[in-house]
XYZ file of C-alpha atoms in Angstrom:
107
model
C -1.423 18.366 -17.530
C 0.552 21.016 -15.759
C 2.746 19.766 -12.885
C 4.985 22.802 -12.339
C 3.990 23.440 -8.725
C 4.286 19.731 -7.829
C 7.748 19.722 -9.418
C 8.723 22.742 -7.319
C 7.445 21.093 -4.142
C 9.371 17.949 -5.033
C 12.567 19.970 -5.513
C 12.045 21.523 -2.059
C 11.316 18.112 -0.549
C 14.543 16.681 -2.002
C 16.502 19.085 0.198
C 14.924 17.813 3.422
C 13.748 14.215 2.764
C 15.724 11.347 1.243
C 14.312 10.836 -2.249
C 11.952 13.777 -1.711
C 9.224 11.612 -0.165
C 8.546 9.983 3.206
C 7.606 6.593 1.735
C 8.918 4.638 -1.235
C 5.305 4.148 -2.399
C 5.193 7.880 -3.143
C 8.416 7.826 -5.193
C 6.836 8.031 -8.642
C 8.751 9.064 -11.741
C 9.684 11.597 -12.870
C 8.358 13.092 -9.623
C 5.229 12.659 -7.490
C 2.249 14.962 -7.757
C 1.595 16.768 -4.479
C -1.974 16.671 -3.190
C -3.569 19.901 -2.028
C -7.006 18.644 -1.009
C -9.593 15.921 -1.316
C -13.122 16.188 -2.695
C -15.402 13.167 -2.336
C -13.745 10.344 -4.280
C -11.153 12.643 -5.848
C -7.952 14.469 -4.962
C -6.741 17.747 -6.420
C -3.024 18.310 -6.720
C -1.011 21.474 -6.131
C -1.453 22.359 -9.816
C -5.247 22.021 -9.785
C -5.342 18.662 -11.600
C -8.156 16.371 -10.449
C -7.692 12.601 -10.032
C -9.888 9.711 -8.928
C -8.501 8.719 -5.519
C -8.081 4.965 -5.928
C -5.923 4.838 -2.781
C -8.255 6.463 -0.201
C -5.535 6.615 2.447
C -4.851 2.866 2.054
C -8.092 2.097 3.866
C -9.083 4.780 6.375
C -10.870 6.952 3.803
C -13.377 4.355 2.675
C -16.087 7.042 2.549
C -13.950 9.537 0.641
C -12.962 13.117 1.391
C -15.250 15.956 2.496
C -17.696 13.729 4.327
C -21.450 14.421 4.539
C -22.529 15.761 7.957
C -23.946 12.454 9.329
C -20.760 10.581 8.425
C -18.616 13.390 9.850
C -20.561 13.209 13.141
C -20.065 9.432 13.332
C -16.340 9.785 12.651
C -15.993 12.524 15.278
C -17.698 10.366 17.903
C -15.045 7.680 17.387
C -12.130 10.093 17.020
C -12.867 11.339 20.533
C -11.884 7.862 21.778
C -8.649 7.925 19.778
C -8.431 8.163 15.987
C -5.885 5.436 15.278
C -3.983 2.889 17.314
C -1.849 0.895 14.889
C -3.373 -2.263 16.391
C -6.611 -4.208 15.768
C -9.863 -3.003 17.344
C -13.386 -4.366 17.732
C -14.719 -1.515 15.578
C -12.481 -2.734 12.751
C -14.017 -6.224 12.981
C -17.553 -4.796 13.146
C -16.908 -2.689 10.069
C -15.518 -5.657 8.114
C -18.552 -7.737 9.120
C -20.861 -4.946 7.933
C -19.120 -4.690 4.565
C -19.134 -8.484 4.120
C -22.885 -8.598 4.854
C -23.700 -5.865 2.355
C -21.261 -6.596 -0.479
C -21.870 -10.141 -1.733
C -18.634 -10.272 -3.750
C -16.439 -9.714 -0.667
C -14.613 -12.876 0.289
């Protein structure tokens, strides 16, 4: 796999961010790959390499990237009320209840 562009972005980042990243989770060796875009359940890095996105934004991207129109409309209706609060919400509980009802293996 080619990672030349990611390496170049990392070198630039080192000059303006401690360790070249804004979170220790992103501090992979020998350098992180820099994401350019998402596509469904995948991400594509700055060098055009495609990866399964196992992280999905650490939760918020449960439905993946590049959402279908009905999902996009539902997201937009909630974003209008405020996209993220950093505190628990009723919608969060409702979503967890929905997942627990429909995925028998969820504890």
